[in-house]
Amino acid sequence: MRADRYKAEKQRKKKKRKIILISIFSCVLLAVIGYFTYFALATNQVLNDIQGESLTSTSTNPRPAPVKLKNKEPFSILLLGVDERPEDSGRSDSILVATVNPKLDSVKLISLPRDTFVNLPQNKGKDKINAAYAYGGINLAVQTVEKYLGIPIHYYAKINMEGMVDLVDAVGGIDVVNEYPFELDGVSLDKGSYSLDGNQALQYARMRKQDPAGDFGRQERQKEVIQKIVEKGLSITSLTNFNSIFQAVGKNVETNFTGSELWDLLNNYSSVAKNIETLNLEGKDSYLYYIPSYGQEVYVWEPTNESLSSIQQELQAHLNLAPSTSEMNSNSEATLESSTVEATYDDNQTPAIEKEYDPN
């Protein structure tokens, strides 16, 4: 009898442990399902929020064949940082172009200074390259960059520069080494290492007057901030942070990548981010030029013909494109010969103040 009672008690305890294990497993399973359900719903909402306009194709500006990201084809992307506050004209503050070649496992990244002097498409005339977005939105900006660099632009991503505050705060701040003490819009930083919140990072990315490299220095800091936001975001695993990041991205980013293309990008191109080569256009100092849209002389910049041609060919090769003679001739219009430029070098003349919004 005692043996039977012992056996029955042992079976009861075993059954109890089994029920507890099943309960724990069920709770974990429900938590995992809930996590991924939330993640999927949140991701889907973000994809809806960030979906931008399609790039138009016309007889004068035909679009290239769609890139098959699942086949690991090379592609290009235009990255625009745009200040869209009510008091601003909506000119692009930061203009970057990246070509991505997964078979070479590399990215080539180039910044185009916002004061770069170009011939805008659609008979818009000669102007700064950052005027393209203000005059014709993303499509004119894409067409301008395509003509200038001699390559097709397959994708674009636009970020509202004010949204950088939300993005940096969402990832918990970023670490930088500030090389030049500055004070801008209530933010004051000395030289040294800092962990920046969103507002500090925005001013750090905008500062240029205290930087000897001027607008070129600002471009480097903007690239640095964007890169660190991406790196910090990819390293985050908590659901709370994901929610904050999703909300920040949804409000401030626009792109023509589809959901399936972003998935292919994640699966097939993740390793290329470790091999980014920065290219630079070489040119002379800025000079004054009369632009009708401003109604006055403003400072513009242009690279040398040799530098622009070299960059064009390097990007074409990276995208596995054969250089086109007619295309190169067309793009030679983008670099204006110094003999035709009506520049002003009068030492006694006070430089004109630009009409566009200048945060510095």
Short mmCIF file of C-alpha atoms in Angstrom, two decimals:
data_model
loop_
_atom_site.label_atom_id
_atom_site.label_comp_id
_atom_site.label_asym_id
_atom_site.label_seq_id
_atom_site.Cartn_x
_atom_site.Cartn_y
_atom_site.Cartn_z
CA MET A 1 0.00 0.00 0.00
CA ARG A 2 2.79 2.41 0.89
CA ALA A 3 4.50 1.64 -2.40
CA ASP A 4 1.29 2.36 -4.29
CA ARG A 5 0.84 5.67 -2.49
CA TYR A 6 4.48 6.61 -3.21
CA LYS A 7 4.04 5.71 -6.87
CA ALA A 8 0.82 7.72 -7.11
CA GLU A 9 2.44 10.75 -5.43
CA LYS A 10 5.41 10.55 -7.79
CA GLN A 11 3.10 10.44 -10.82
CA ARG A 12 1.11 13.40 -9.44
CA LYS A 13 4.28 15.51 -9.01
CA LYS A 14 5.49 14.51 -12.48
CA LYS A 15 2.15 15.53 -13.98
CA LYS A 16 2.28 18.84 -12.06
CA ARG A 17 5.80 19.59 -13.36
CA LYS A 18 4.63 18.75 -16.88
CA ILE A 19 1.70 21.17 -16.54
CA ILE A 20 4.04 23.88 -15.25
CA LEU A 21 6.47 23.32 -18.15
CA ILE A 22 3.61 23.41 -20.66
CA SER A 23 2.33 26.63 -19.07
CA ILE A 24 5.77 28.24 -19.19
CA PHE A 25 6.28 27.11 -22.78
CA SER A 26 2.84 28.45 -23.72
CA CYS A 27 3.57 31.82 -22.13
CA VAL A 28 6.91 32.05 -23.91
CA LEU A 29 5.31 31.01 -27.20
CA LEU A 30 2.54 33.59 -26.80
CA ALA A 31 5.12 36.25 -25.96
CA VAL A 32 7.18 35.37 -29.04
CA ILE A 33 4.09 35.33 -31.26
CA GLY A 34 2.98 38.63 -29.77
CA TYR A 35 6.41 40.15 -30.30
CA PHE A 36 6.64 39.14 -33.93
CA THR A 37 3.00 40.03 -34.59
CA TYR A 38 3.62 43.50 -33.20
CA PHE A 39 6.89 43.72 -35.09
CA ALA A 40 5.19 42.70 -38.35
CA LEU A 41 2.29 45.13 -37.85
CA ALA A 42 4.65 47.94 -36.86
CA THR A 43 6.91 47.20 -39.82
CA ASN A 44 3.95 47.18 -42.19
CA GLN A 45 2.77 50.52 -40.81
CA VAL A 46 6.24 52.00 -41.23
CA LEU A 47 6.38 50.79 -44.83
CA ASN A 48 3.06 52.52 -45.49
CA ASP A 49 4.26 55.70 -43.79
CA ILE A 50 7.58 55.97 -45.62
CA GLN A 51 6.30 55.07 -49.07
CA GLY A 52 7.07 58.03 -51.32
CA GLU A 53 6.26 58.90 -54.90
CA SER A 54 7.38 56.91 -57.93
CA LEU A 55 10.08 58.24 -60.22
CA THR A 56 8.45 59.32 -63.47
CA SER A 57 9.57 58.22 -66.91
CA THR A 58 9.22 60.45 -69.97
CA SER A 59 10.48 60.37 -73.54
CA THR A 60 13.14 62.94 -72.64
CA ASN A 61 14.01 61.25 -69.35
CA PRO A 62 13.34 57.48 -69.65
CA ARG A 63 13.72 55.48 -66.46
CA PRO A 64 16.20 52.59 -66.41
CA ALA A 65 14.96 49.03 -66.13
CA PRO A 66 14.03 48.10 -62.55
CA VAL A 67 16.82 46.61 -60.50
CA LYS A 68 16.37 42.98 -59.42
CA LEU A 69 17.65 43.15 -55.86
CA LYS A 70 16.93 39.45 -55.31
CA ASN A 71 19.52 38.76 -58.05
CA LYS A 72 22.07 40.98 -56.28
CA GLU A 73 22.27 43.53 -59.10
CA PRO A 74 24.15 46.80 -58.48
CA PHE A 75 22.04 49.91 -57.90
CA SER A 76 22.26 53.59 -57.02
CA ILE A 77 20.41 55.66 -54.45
CA LEU A 78 20.02 59.40 -53.94
CA LEU A 79 19.96 60.47 -50.28
CA LEU A 80 18.46 63.89 -49.61
CA GLY A 81 18.38 65.77 -46.34
CA VAL A 82 15.66 68.42 -46.70
CA ASP A 83 14.74 71.22 -44.32
CA GLU A 84 10.96 71.41 -44.61
CA ARG A 85 10.14 73.95 -41.93
CA PRO A 86 7.46 76.51 -42.92
CA GLU A 87 9.96 79.36 -43.10
CA ASP A 88 12.25 77.49 -45.48
CA SER A 89 11.93 77.06 -49.23
CA GLY A 90 12.45 73.30 -49.04
CA ARG A 91 15.89 73.23 -50.63
CA SER A 92 17.93 70.08 -50.05
CA ASP A 93 20.50 70.74 -47.35
CA SER A 94 22.40 67.49 -47.89
CA ILE A 95 22.80 65.63 -51.22
CA LEU A 96 24.52 62.25 -51.25
CA VAL A 97 24.70 59.57 -53.93
CA ALA A 98 25.65 55.96 -53.22
CA THR A 99 26.32 53.22 -55.75
CA VAL A 100 26.11 49.68 -54.36
CA ASN A 101 27.73 46.64 -55.95
CA PRO A 102 27.17 43.42 -53.94
CA LYS A 103 29.41 41.29 -56.17
CA LEU A 104 32.30 43.66 -55.42
CA ASP A 105 30.98 43.91 -51.84
CA SER A 106 31.39 47.68 -51.87
CA VAL A 107 29.65 51.04 -51.72
CA LYS A 108 30.90 54.26 -53.29
CA LEU A 109 29.53 57.39 -51.63
CA ILE A 110 29.79 60.96 -52.86
CA SER A 111 28.46 64.23 -51.46
CA LEU A 112 27.41 66.97 -53.85
CA PRO A 113 27.88 70.41 -52.28
CA ARG A 114 24.57 72.26 -52.16
CA ASP A 115 26.17 75.27 -53.90
CA THR A 116 27.28 73.17 -56.91
CA PHE A 117 26.49 75.15 -60.08
CA VAL A 118 24.49 73.11 -62.61
CA ASN A 119 22.16 73.33 -65.59
CA LEU A 120 18.80 72.18 -64.24
CA PRO A 121 16.67 69.95 -66.53
CA GLN A 122 13.26 70.96 -67.87
CA ASN A 123 14.62 74.36 -68.99
CA LYS A 124 14.96 75.56 -65.39
CA GLY A 125 18.26 77.26 -66.24
CA LYS A 126 21.52 77.58 -64.32
CA ASP A 127 21.21 77.35 -60.56
CA LYS A 128 22.55 75.70 -57.44
CA ILE A 129 21.95 71.97 -57.32
CA ASN A 130 19.97 72.25 -54.08
CA ALA A 131 17.34 74.31 -55.94
CA ALA A 132 16.23 71.26 -57.94
CA TYR A 133 14.15 69.80 -55.10
CA ALA A 134 12.58 73.18 -54.32
CA TYR A 135 11.55 73.72 -57.97
CA GLY A 136 10.41 70.23 -58.93
CA GLY A 137 10.40 67.90 -55.95
CA ILE A 138 12.09 64.52 -55.89
CA ASN A 139 11.74 63.89 -59.63
CA LEU A 140 13.59 67.04 -60.67
CA ALA A 141 16.21 66.37 -58.01
CA VAL A 142 16.76 62.86 -59.39
CA GLN A 143 16.89 64.06 -63.00
CA THR A 144 19.41 66.76 -62.06
CA VAL A 145 21.74 64.31 -60.33
CA GLU A 146 21.40 61.76 -63.15
CA LYS A 147 22.39 64.37 -65.73
CA TYR A 148 25.22 65.70 -63.60
CA LEU A 149 26.85 62.38 -62.68
CA GLY A 150 25.98 60.48 -65.87
CA ILE A 151 24.37 57.54 -64.07
CA PRO A 152 20.78 56.37 -63.52
CA ILE A 153 19.32 56.83 -60.04
CA HIS A 154 17.30 53.74 -59.16
CA TYR A 155 16.12 54.67 -55.66
CA TYR A 156 15.89 57.64 -53.37
CA ALA A 157 15.48 58.25 -49.66
CA LYS A 158 14.55 61.65 -48.28
CA ILE A 159 14.88 62.62 -44.63
CA ASN A 160 13.48 65.73 -43.03
CA MET A 161 16.48 67.31 -41.28
CA GLU A 162 14.27 68.33 -38.37
CA GLY A 163 13.39 64.65 -38.04
CA MET A 164 17.02 63.92 -37.24
CA VAL A 165 16.16 65.00 -33.68
CA ASP A 166 13.55 62.23 -33.38
CA LEU A 167 15.80 59.61 -34.97
CA VAL A 168 18.81 60.32 -32.73
CA ASP A 169 16.64 60.35 -29.60
CA ALA A 170 14.97 57.09 -30.71
CA VAL A 171 18.31 55.25 -30.84
CA GLY A 172 19.40 56.70 -27.50
CA GLY A 173 21.85 59.32 -28.78
CA ILE A 174 25.09 59.07 -30.72
CA ASP A 175 28.76 59.47 -29.77
CA VAL A 176 30.96 61.93 -31.69
CA VAL A 177 34.30 63.69 -31.40
CA ASN A 178 33.76 67.41 -32.00
CA GLU A 179 36.79 69.04 -33.61
CA TYR A 180 35.69 72.69 -33.63
CA PRO A 181 34.04 74.55 -30.72
CA PHE A 182 30.76 76.17 -31.80
CA GLU A 183 27.47 77.66 -30.63
CA LEU A 184 24.37 77.33 -32.79
CA ASP A 185 20.67 77.70 -31.98
CA GLY A 186 21.14 77.25 -28.25
CA VAL A 187 23.62 74.37 -28.51
CA SER A 188 27.19 75.03 -27.39
CA LEU A 189 29.93 72.42 -27.73
CA ASP A 190 33.63 72.68 -26.98
CA LYS A 191 36.25 70.52 -28.62
CA GLY A 192 36.11 66.95 -27.35
CA SER A 193 34.08 63.73 -27.11
CA TYR A 194 30.32 63.92 -26.57
CA SER A 195 27.22 61.75 -26.41
CA LEU A 196 24.70 63.88 -28.31
CA ASP A 197 20.94 63.95 -28.00
CA GLY A 198 18.75 64.73 -31.00
CA ASN A 199 18.86 68.53 -30.86
CA GLN A 200 22.62 68.58 -30.25
CA ALA A 201 23.18 66.17 -33.15
CA LEU A 202 21.09 68.36 -35.46
CA GLN A 203 23.16 71.47 -34.70
CA TYR A 204 26.37 69.43 -34.91
CA ALA A 205 25.32 68.34 -38.42
CA ARG A 206 24.36 71.89 -39.44
CA MET A 207 27.34 73.87 -38.17
CA ARG A 208 29.70 75.17 -40.84
CA LYS A 209 30.88 78.72 -40.00
CA GLN A 210 33.28 77.53 -37.29
CA ASP A 211 34.58 74.76 -39.54
CA PRO A 212 37.55 75.78 -41.74
CA ALA A 213 36.22 73.41 -44.41
CA GLY A 214 32.88 75.23 -44.45
CA ASP A 215 30.12 73.40 -46.30
CA PHE A 216 32.43 70.46 -47.06
CA GLY A 217 33.01 69.96 -43.34
CA ARG A 218 29.28 70.10 -42.71
CA GLN A 219 28.70 67.40 -45.34
CA GLU A 220 31.14 65.10 -43.57
CA ARG A 221 29.37 65.59 -40.23
CA GLN A 222 25.97 64.98 -41.82
CA LYS A 223 27.25 61.69 -43.27
CA GLU A 224 28.73 60.82 -39.87
CA VAL A 225 25.44 61.46 -38.03
CA ILE A 226 23.36 59.48 -40.56
CA GLN A 227 25.82 56.57 -40.47
CA LYS A 228 25.81 56.45 -36.67
CA ILE A 229 22.01 56.55 -36.52
CA VAL A 230 21.93 53.50 -38.81
CA GLU A 231 24.63 51.65 -36.86
CA LYS A 232 22.98 52.36 -33.51
CA GLY A 233 19.54 51.42 -34.83
CA LEU A 234 20.76 48.08 -36.17
CA SER A 235 22.35 47.23 -32.81
CA ILE A 236 19.13 47.77 -30.83
CA THR A 237 17.06 44.73 -29.87
CA SER A 238 14.45 45.95 -27.37
CA LEU A 239 10.82 46.27 -28.45
CA THR A 240 10.53 49.69 -26.80
CA ASN A 241 13.38 51.07 -28.89
CA PHE A 242 11.99 49.49 -32.05
CA ASN A 243 8.68 51.24 -31.44
CA SER A 244 10.42 54.61 -30.99
CA ILE A 245 12.54 54.07 -34.09
CA PHE A 246 9.53 53.01 -36.17
CA GLN A 247 7.62 56.13 -35.12
CA ALA A 248 10.61 58.40 -35.85
CA VAL A 249 11.24 56.81 -39.25
CA GLY A 250 7.58 56.86 -40.25
CA LYS A 251 7.28 60.60 -39.59
CA ASN A 252 10.50 61.75 -41.19
CA VAL A 253 11.63 59.40 -43.98
CA GLU A 254 10.31 58.90 -47.51
CA THR A 255 11.55 56.41 -50.10
CA ASN A 256 10.51 54.56 -53.26
CA PHE A 257 11.82 51.20 -51.97
CA THR A 258 8.96 48.71 -51.67
CA GLY A 259 8.60 46.38 -48.71
CA SER A 260 9.84 43.37 -50.68
CA GLU A 261 12.82 45.35 -51.98
CA LEU A 262 13.78 46.38 -48.45
CA TRP A 263 13.60 42.71 -47.46
CA ASP A 264 15.83 41.73 -50.41
CA LEU A 265 18.17 44.55 -49.44
CA LEU A 266 18.44 43.23 -45.90
CA ASN A 267 19.06 39.65 -47.07
CA ASN A 268 21.40 40.25 -50.01
CA TYR A 269 23.25 43.50 -49.39
CA SER A 270 23.93 43.72 -45.63
CA SER A 271 27.67 43.02 -45.89
CA VAL A 272 28.38 45.88 -48.32
CA ALA A 273 27.85 48.49 -45.57
CA LYS A 274 31.21 47.46 -44.11
CA ASN A 275 33.05 48.61 -47.24
CA ILE A 276 32.13 52.24 -47.94
CA GLU A 277 34.50 54.32 -50.03
CA THR A 278 34.01 58.08 -49.99
CA LEU A 279 34.66 59.93 -53.25
CA ASN A 280 35.33 63.65 -53.50
CA LEU A 281 34.92 66.19 -56.28
CA GLU A 282 37.84 68.58 -56.61
CA GLY A 283 37.24 72.19 -57.59
CA LYS A 284 38.09 75.82 -57.08
CA ASP A 285 36.77 78.15 -54.40
CA SER A 286 33.24 79.50 -54.52
CA TYR A 287 32.60 82.64 -56.54
CA LEU A 288 29.76 85.08 -57.13
CA TYR A 289 27.34 84.53 -59.99
CA TYR A 290 24.07 86.26 -60.85
CA ILE A 291 21.11 83.83 -60.70
CA PRO A 292 17.72 85.22 -61.81
CA SER A 293 15.75 83.16 -59.29
CA TYR A 294 17.57 84.98 -56.50
CA GLY A 295 17.53 88.35 -58.22
CA GLN A 296 21.13 88.90 -57.15
CA GLU A 297 24.64 87.47 -57.16
CA VAL A 298 25.16 84.46 -54.91
CA TYR A 299 28.04 82.17 -54.19
CA VAL A 300 28.27 79.02 -56.31
CA TRP A 301 30.82 76.22 -56.65
CA GLU A 302 31.86 73.86 -59.43
CA PRO A 303 34.38 71.03 -59.78
CA THR A 304 37.03 70.83 -62.46
CA ASN A 305 36.07 69.07 -65.70
CA GLU A 306 38.72 66.43 -65.01
CA SER A 307 37.42 65.68 -61.51
CA LEU A 308 33.77 65.43 -62.59
CA SER A 309 34.63 63.22 -65.57
CA SER A 310 36.71 60.92 -63.37
CA ILE A 311 33.88 60.57 -60.83
CA GLN A 312 31.33 59.89 -63.59
CA GLN A 313 33.44 57.08 -65.03
CA GLU A 314 34.14 55.55 -61.61
CA LEU A 315 30.44 55.44 -60.70
CA GLN A 316 29.49 54.06 -64.12
CA ALA A 317 32.06 51.27 -63.75
CA HIS A 318 30.80 50.49 -60.25
CA LEU A 319 27.28 50.05 -61.64
CA ASN A 320 28.61 47.88 -64.48
CA LEU A 321 27.64 50.51 -67.05
CA ALA A 322 29.54 51.21 -70.26
CA PRO A 323 30.32 54.95 -70.58
CA SER A 324 28.18 56.58 -73.25
CA THR A 325 29.85 59.19 -75.44
CA SER A 326 26.60 61.05 -76.02
CA GLU A 327 25.80 60.89 -72.33
CA MET A 328 29.20 62.24 -71.39
CA ASN A 329 28.85 65.05 -73.93
CA SER A 330 25.46 65.89 -72.47
CA ASN A 331 26.86 65.90 -68.97
CA SER A 332 29.74 68.14 -69.94
CA GLU A 333 27.14 70.91 -69.92
CA ALA A 334 26.86 70.41 -66.17
CA THR A 335 30.37 71.77 -65.67
CA LEU A 336 30.51 75.33 -66.92
CA GLU A 337 33.70 76.60 -68.51
CA SER A 338 35.24 79.39 -66.46
CA SER A 339 35.42 81.59 -69.56
CA THR A 340 31.63 81.68 -69.80
CA VAL A 341 30.97 82.34 -66.13
CA GLU A 342 30.03 85.90 -65.29
CA ALA A 343 31.72 85.81 -61.90
CA THR A 344 32.40 88.89 -59.77
CA TYR A 345 35.76 89.26 -58.10
CA ASP A 346 35.59 92.93 -57.11
CA ASP A 347 37.52 93.20 -53.84
CA ASN A 348 35.59 96.31 -52.90
CA GLN A 349 32.19 94.68 -53.29
CA THR A 350 30.37 93.22 -50.31
CA PRO A 351 29.21 89.67 -51.04
CA ALA A 352 25.47 89.45 -51.59
CA ILE A 353 23.33 87.77 -48.95
CA GLU A 354 21.57 84.68 -50.24
CA LYS A 355 17.81 84.63 -50.13
CA GLU A 356 17.59 80.94 -49.25
CA TYR A 357 17.31 79.96 -45.60
CA ASP A 358 20.75 79.51 -44.05
CA PRO A 359 20.61 77.90 -40.59
CA ASN A 360 24.10 79.22 -39.83
#
